[in-house]
Short mmCIF file of N, CA and C in Angstrom, two decimals:
data_model
loop_
_atom_site.label_atom_id
_atom_site.label_comp_id
_atom_site.label_asym_id
_atom_site.label_seq_id
_atom_site.Cartn_x
_atom_site.Cartn_y
_atom_site.Cartn_z
N UNK A 1 -17.07 -2.76 7.70
CA UNK A 1 -15.96 -3.05 6.82
C UNK A 1 -14.75 -3.49 7.64
N UNK A 2 -14.15 -4.56 7.22
CA UNK A 2 -12.99 -5.11 7.92
C UNK A 2 -11.72 -4.37 7.52
N UNK A 3 -11.05 -3.68 8.46
CA UNK A 3 -9.81 -2.99 8.11
C UNK A 3 -8.68 -3.99 7.87
N UNK A 4 -7.84 -3.66 6.89
CA UNK A 4 -6.66 -4.47 6.59
C UNK A 4 -5.48 -3.54 6.34
N UNK A 5 -4.29 -4.12 6.41
CA UNK A 5 -3.07 -3.42 6.01
C UNK A 5 -2.54 -4.13 4.78
N UNK A 6 -2.27 -3.38 3.74
CA UNK A 6 -1.66 -3.92 2.53
C UNK A 6 -0.23 -3.40 2.49
N UNK A 7 0.69 -4.27 2.11
CA UNK A 7 2.10 -3.91 2.05
C UNK A 7 2.63 -4.03 0.63
N UNK A 8 3.53 -3.14 0.27
CA UNK A 8 4.32 -3.26 -0.95
C UNK A 8 5.65 -2.59 -0.69
N UNK A 9 6.62 -2.81 -1.56
CA UNK A 9 7.92 -2.16 -1.44
C UNK A 9 8.30 -1.56 -2.79
N UNK A 10 9.10 -0.50 -2.72
CA UNK A 10 9.59 0.15 -3.94
C UNK A 10 11.09 0.36 -3.82
N UNK A 11 11.72 0.68 -4.93
CA UNK A 11 13.16 0.90 -4.95
C UNK A 11 13.56 2.34 -4.67
N UNK A 12 12.59 3.25 -4.65
CA UNK A 12 12.93 4.66 -4.39
C UNK A 12 11.86 5.32 -3.53
N UNK A 13 12.30 6.33 -2.80
CA UNK A 13 11.38 7.10 -1.98
C UNK A 13 10.38 7.85 -2.85
N UNK A 14 10.83 8.35 -3.98
CA UNK A 14 9.94 9.08 -4.88
C UNK A 14 8.79 8.19 -5.36
N UNK A 15 9.11 6.95 -5.75
CA UNK A 15 8.07 6.03 -6.21
C UNK A 15 7.12 5.68 -5.07
N UNK A 16 7.65 5.46 -3.88
CA UNK A 16 6.81 5.15 -2.72
C UNK A 16 5.86 6.31 -2.44
N UNK A 17 6.37 7.52 -2.49
CA UNK A 17 5.53 8.69 -2.25
C UNK A 17 4.43 8.82 -3.32
N UNK A 18 4.79 8.58 -4.56
CA UNK A 18 3.81 8.69 -5.65
C UNK A 18 2.69 7.67 -5.49
N UNK A 19 3.04 6.42 -5.18
CA UNK A 19 2.04 5.38 -4.99
C UNK A 19 1.17 5.69 -3.78
N UNK A 20 1.79 6.06 -2.67
CA UNK A 20 1.04 6.36 -1.44
C UNK A 20 0.06 7.50 -1.68
N UNK A 21 0.52 8.57 -2.30
CA UNK A 21 -0.34 9.73 -2.56
C UNK A 21 -1.50 9.35 -3.47
N UNK A 22 -1.24 8.61 -4.54
CA UNK A 22 -2.30 8.21 -5.47
C UNK A 22 -3.38 7.38 -4.78
N UNK A 23 -2.97 6.44 -3.94
CA UNK A 23 -3.94 5.59 -3.26
C UNK A 23 -4.84 6.40 -2.33
N UNK A 24 -4.25 7.36 -1.63
CA UNK A 24 -5.04 8.20 -0.72
C UNK A 24 -5.91 9.17 -1.53
N UNK A 25 -5.35 9.77 -2.57
CA UNK A 25 -6.14 10.70 -3.40
C UNK A 25 -7.32 10.00 -4.07
N UNK A 26 -7.13 8.74 -4.49
CA UNK A 26 -8.21 7.98 -5.12
C UNK A 26 -9.21 7.43 -4.10
N UNK A 27 -8.95 7.68 -2.82
CA UNK A 27 -9.78 7.18 -1.72
C UNK A 27 -9.83 5.64 -1.68
N UNK A 28 -8.75 5.03 -2.11
CA UNK A 28 -8.62 3.58 -1.99
C UNK A 28 -8.00 3.21 -0.65
N UNK A 29 -7.37 4.19 0.00
CA UNK A 29 -6.73 3.99 1.30
C UNK A 29 -6.97 5.22 2.16
N UNK A 30 -7.12 4.99 3.44
CA UNK A 30 -7.26 6.10 4.38
C UNK A 30 -5.90 6.71 4.69
N UNK A 31 -4.87 5.88 4.64
CA UNK A 31 -3.54 6.29 5.08
C UNK A 31 -2.51 5.38 4.44
N UNK A 32 -1.35 5.92 4.15
CA UNK A 32 -0.22 5.11 3.67
C UNK A 32 1.04 5.62 4.34
N UNK A 33 1.78 4.72 4.94
CA UNK A 33 2.99 5.09 5.66
C UNK A 33 4.20 4.47 4.97
N UNK A 34 5.28 5.22 4.90
CA UNK A 34 6.49 4.80 4.19
C UNK A 34 7.63 4.64 5.19
N UNK A 35 8.32 3.50 5.10
CA UNK A 35 9.49 3.24 5.95
C UNK A 35 10.64 2.77 5.08
N UNK A 36 11.84 3.23 5.40
CA UNK A 36 13.03 2.73 4.71
C UNK A 36 13.44 1.41 5.33
N UNK A 37 13.73 0.42 4.48
CA UNK A 37 14.12 -0.91 4.96
C UNK A 37 15.30 -1.42 4.13
N UNK A 38 15.91 -2.49 4.59
CA UNK A 38 16.94 -3.20 3.83
C UNK A 38 16.40 -4.58 3.52
N UNK A 39 16.46 -4.98 2.26
CA UNK A 39 15.90 -6.26 1.84
C UNK A 39 16.97 -7.18 1.29
N UNK A 40 16.86 -8.45 1.67
CA UNK A 40 17.64 -9.53 1.07
C UNK A 40 16.63 -10.44 0.39
N UNK A 41 16.85 -10.79 -0.86
CA UNK A 41 15.92 -11.64 -1.59
C UNK A 41 16.65 -12.31 -2.75
N UNK A 42 16.09 -13.40 -3.21
CA UNK A 42 16.64 -14.09 -4.38
C UNK A 42 15.84 -13.64 -5.59
N UNK A 43 16.54 -13.19 -6.64
CA UNK A 43 15.89 -12.76 -7.87
C UNK A 43 16.74 -13.20 -9.05
N UNK A 44 16.12 -13.93 -9.95
CA UNK A 44 16.77 -14.44 -11.15
C UNK A 44 18.06 -15.17 -10.83
N UNK A 45 17.98 -16.03 -9.79
CA UNK A 45 19.06 -16.92 -9.43
C UNK A 45 20.17 -16.33 -8.57
N UNK A 46 20.06 -15.08 -8.19
CA UNK A 46 21.11 -14.46 -7.38
C UNK A 46 20.49 -13.79 -6.15
N UNK A 47 21.25 -13.81 -5.06
CA UNK A 47 20.81 -13.14 -3.84
C UNK A 47 21.08 -11.65 -4.00
N UNK A 48 20.06 -10.87 -3.75
CA UNK A 48 20.14 -9.41 -3.86
C UNK A 48 20.08 -8.79 -2.47
N UNK A 49 20.69 -7.65 -2.30
CA UNK A 49 20.63 -6.86 -1.06
C UNK A 49 20.46 -5.41 -1.48
N UNK A 50 19.28 -4.86 -1.21
CA UNK A 50 18.95 -3.52 -1.67
C UNK A 50 18.26 -2.71 -0.57
N UNK A 51 18.40 -1.40 -0.66
CA UNK A 51 17.59 -0.51 0.16
C UNK A 51 16.25 -0.40 -0.56
N UNK A 52 15.16 -0.53 0.20
CA UNK A 52 13.83 -0.38 -0.36
C UNK A 52 13.00 0.50 0.57
N UNK A 53 11.80 0.82 0.10
CA UNK A 53 10.86 1.60 0.88
C UNK A 53 9.56 0.83 0.96
N UNK A 54 9.16 0.50 2.21
CA UNK A 54 7.94 -0.26 2.43
C UNK A 54 6.78 0.72 2.59
N UNK A 55 5.69 0.42 1.88
CA UNK A 55 4.48 1.21 2.04
C UNK A 55 3.47 0.35 2.78
N UNK A 56 2.99 0.84 3.91
CA UNK A 56 1.93 0.19 4.68
C UNK A 56 0.66 0.97 4.36
N UNK A 57 -0.30 0.30 3.73
CA UNK A 57 -1.51 0.94 3.24
C UNK A 57 -2.67 0.50 4.11
N UNK A 58 -3.37 1.45 4.73
CA UNK A 58 -4.51 1.12 5.58
C UNK A 58 -5.79 1.32 4.78
N UNK A 59 -6.56 0.25 4.66
CA UNK A 59 -7.77 0.25 3.85
C UNK A 59 -8.72 -0.80 4.39
N UNK A 60 -9.66 -1.24 3.57
CA UNK A 60 -10.59 -2.30 3.98
C UNK A 60 -10.45 -3.51 3.05
N UNK A 61 -10.90 -4.64 3.54
CA UNK A 61 -10.84 -5.86 2.73
C UNK A 61 -11.60 -5.69 1.42
N UNK A 62 -12.68 -4.92 1.45
CA UNK A 62 -13.47 -4.70 0.23
C UNK A 62 -12.68 -3.95 -0.84
N UNK A 63 -11.65 -3.22 -0.44
CA UNK A 63 -10.86 -2.43 -1.39
C UNK A 63 -9.59 -3.15 -1.85
N UNK A 64 -9.34 -4.37 -1.36
CA UNK A 64 -8.08 -5.03 -1.69
C UNK A 64 -7.84 -5.10 -3.20
N UNK A 65 -8.81 -5.59 -3.96
CA UNK A 65 -8.61 -5.77 -5.41
C UNK A 65 -8.32 -4.44 -6.10
N UNK A 66 -9.01 -3.37 -5.70
CA UNK A 66 -8.78 -2.07 -6.30
C UNK A 66 -7.39 -1.53 -5.95
N UNK A 67 -6.97 -1.73 -4.71
CA UNK A 67 -5.63 -1.29 -4.30
C UNK A 67 -4.58 -2.09 -5.05
N UNK A 68 -4.75 -3.40 -5.12
CA UNK A 68 -3.79 -4.23 -5.85
C UNK A 68 -3.67 -3.77 -7.30
N UNK A 69 -4.79 -3.53 -7.94
CA UNK A 69 -4.79 -3.08 -9.33
C UNK A 69 -4.06 -1.75 -9.48
N UNK A 70 -4.33 -0.81 -8.58
CA UNK A 70 -3.67 0.50 -8.64
C UNK A 70 -2.17 0.38 -8.41
N UNK A 71 -1.77 -0.44 -7.44
CA UNK A 71 -0.34 -0.61 -7.17
C UNK A 71 0.34 -1.22 -8.40
N UNK A 72 -0.28 -2.22 -9.01
CA UNK A 72 0.29 -2.84 -10.20
C UNK A 72 0.41 -1.81 -11.34
N UNK A 73 -0.57 -0.94 -11.46
CA UNK A 73 -0.55 0.10 -12.50
C UNK A 73 0.59 1.10 -12.26
N UNK A 74 0.82 1.47 -11.02
CA UNK A 74 1.75 2.53 -10.67
C UNK A 74 3.18 2.05 -10.40
N UNK A 75 3.38 0.76 -10.20
CA UNK A 75 4.64 0.21 -9.73
C UNK A 75 5.62 -0.05 -10.87
N UNK A 76 6.91 0.15 -10.61
CA UNK A 76 7.93 -0.10 -11.63
C UNK A 76 8.50 -1.52 -11.60
N UNK A 77 8.30 -2.25 -10.51
CA UNK A 77 8.86 -3.60 -10.41
C UNK A 77 8.14 -4.56 -11.36
N UNK A 78 8.89 -5.50 -11.90
CA UNK A 78 8.32 -6.56 -12.72
C UNK A 78 7.39 -7.44 -11.89
N UNK A 79 7.78 -7.71 -10.66
CA UNK A 79 6.99 -8.54 -9.75
C UNK A 79 6.90 -7.85 -8.39
N UNK A 80 5.99 -6.88 -8.25
CA UNK A 80 5.91 -6.19 -6.95
C UNK A 80 5.30 -7.09 -5.88
N UNK A 81 5.81 -6.95 -4.67
CA UNK A 81 5.20 -7.62 -3.52
C UNK A 81 3.95 -6.84 -3.17
N UNK A 82 2.82 -7.52 -3.16
CA UNK A 82 1.56 -6.91 -2.74
C UNK A 82 0.84 -7.97 -1.92
N UNK A 83 0.66 -7.70 -0.63
CA UNK A 83 -0.01 -8.67 0.24
C UNK A 83 -0.68 -7.93 1.38
N UNK A 84 -1.63 -8.61 2.01
CA UNK A 84 -2.37 -7.94 3.08
C UNK A 84 -2.39 -8.78 4.36
N UNK A 85 -2.70 -8.09 5.43
CA UNK A 85 -2.91 -8.71 6.74
C UNK A 85 -4.14 -8.06 7.36
N UNK A 86 -5.02 -8.86 7.93
CA UNK A 86 -6.20 -8.28 8.59
C UNK A 86 -5.80 -7.68 9.92
N UNK A 87 -6.56 -6.71 10.37
CA UNK A 87 -6.41 -6.18 11.72
C UNK A 87 -7.13 -7.17 12.62
N UNK A 88 -6.45 -7.76 13.57
CA UNK A 88 -7.10 -8.66 14.52
C UNK A 88 -8.08 -7.88 15.39
N UNK A 89 -7.65 -6.75 15.84
CA UNK A 89 -8.46 -5.86 16.66
C UNK A 89 -8.16 -4.44 16.22
N UNK A 90 -9.14 -3.56 16.34
CA UNK A 90 -8.90 -2.15 16.03
C UNK A 90 -9.87 -1.31 16.84
N UNK A 91 -9.40 -0.19 17.30
CA UNK A 91 -10.22 0.79 18.01
C UNK A 91 -11.36 1.17 17.08
N UNK A 92 -12.59 1.02 17.54
CA UNK A 92 -13.78 1.21 16.71
C UNK A 92 -13.82 2.49 15.89
N UNK A 93 -13.64 3.66 16.53
CA UNK A 93 -13.65 4.90 15.76
C UNK A 93 -12.54 4.97 14.70
N UNK A 94 -11.39 4.38 15.00
CA UNK A 94 -10.29 4.36 14.03
C UNK A 94 -10.64 3.46 12.85
N UNK A 95 -11.20 2.30 13.13
CA UNK A 95 -11.62 1.39 12.06
C UNK A 95 -12.68 2.04 11.18
N UNK A 96 -13.59 2.80 11.79
CA UNK A 96 -14.62 3.51 11.02
C UNK A 96 -13.98 4.57 10.14
N UNK A 97 -12.99 5.29 10.65
CA UNK A 97 -12.28 6.30 9.86
C UNK A 97 -11.64 5.64 8.65
N UNK A 98 -10.98 4.50 8.85
CA UNK A 98 -10.36 3.78 7.72
C UNK A 98 -11.43 3.45 6.68
N UNK A 99 -12.55 2.89 7.11
CA UNK A 99 -13.63 2.54 6.18
C UNK A 99 -14.17 3.77 5.46
N UNK A 100 -14.39 4.84 6.19
CA UNK A 100 -14.92 6.07 5.59
C UNK A 100 -13.98 6.66 4.56
N UNK A 101 -12.70 6.70 4.89
CA UNK A 101 -11.71 7.36 4.03
C UNK A 101 -11.20 6.50 2.88
N UNK A 102 -11.54 5.22 2.88
CA UNK A 102 -11.09 4.35 1.78
C UNK A 102 -12.30 3.76 1.05
N UNK A 103 -13.36 4.53 1.01
CA UNK A 103 -14.61 4.06 0.40
C UNK A 103 -14.64 4.24 -1.11
N UNK A 104 -13.55 4.67 -1.72
CA UNK A 104 -13.55 4.90 -3.16
C UNK A 104 -13.93 6.33 -3.48
N UNK A 105 -13.80 6.69 -4.72
CA UNK A 105 -14.11 8.05 -5.16
C UNK A 105 -15.57 8.31 -4.95
N UNK A 106 -15.87 9.42 -4.30
CA UNK A 106 -17.26 9.78 -4.04
C UNK A 106 -17.70 10.84 -5.04
N UNK A 107 -18.87 10.69 -5.54
CA UNK A 107 -19.44 11.65 -6.48
C UNK A 107 -19.76 12.95 -5.77
N UNK A 108 -19.48 14.07 -6.44
CA UNK A 108 -19.79 15.38 -5.87
C UNK A 108 -21.02 15.99 -6.53
N UNK A 109 -21.62 15.24 -7.47
CA UNK A 109 -22.81 15.78 -8.13
C UNK A 109 -24.06 15.52 -7.30
N UNK A 110 -24.99 16.43 -7.37
CA UNK A 110 -26.25 16.30 -6.63
C UNK A 110 -27.17 15.35 -7.39
N UNK A 111 -27.93 14.56 -6.66
CA UNK A 111 -28.89 13.63 -7.31
C UNK A 111 -30.30 14.08 -7.08
#
């Protein structure tokens, strides 16, 4: 599985924490890191300057669509930024951990 980083931003730390926790609890991501940032952007014809919180989501390319869907479900923005970047290189055991921990919800029932 090819590890990727997916990025999104939120307007509050609480929302960033809620999204990050949900993605990890749903096993869509192995890890999500939150950083406070300052953003300048044009929205509805005006330049905006806001404090935001960036979430860096570590997952696999196979999980991109599921992560995007979950972020869209959980996000308050009308147009959330959701984009990914592949890992050019990654330490093998770390990449395996990402793949293992973001494999989706695993059944606990015996077959």
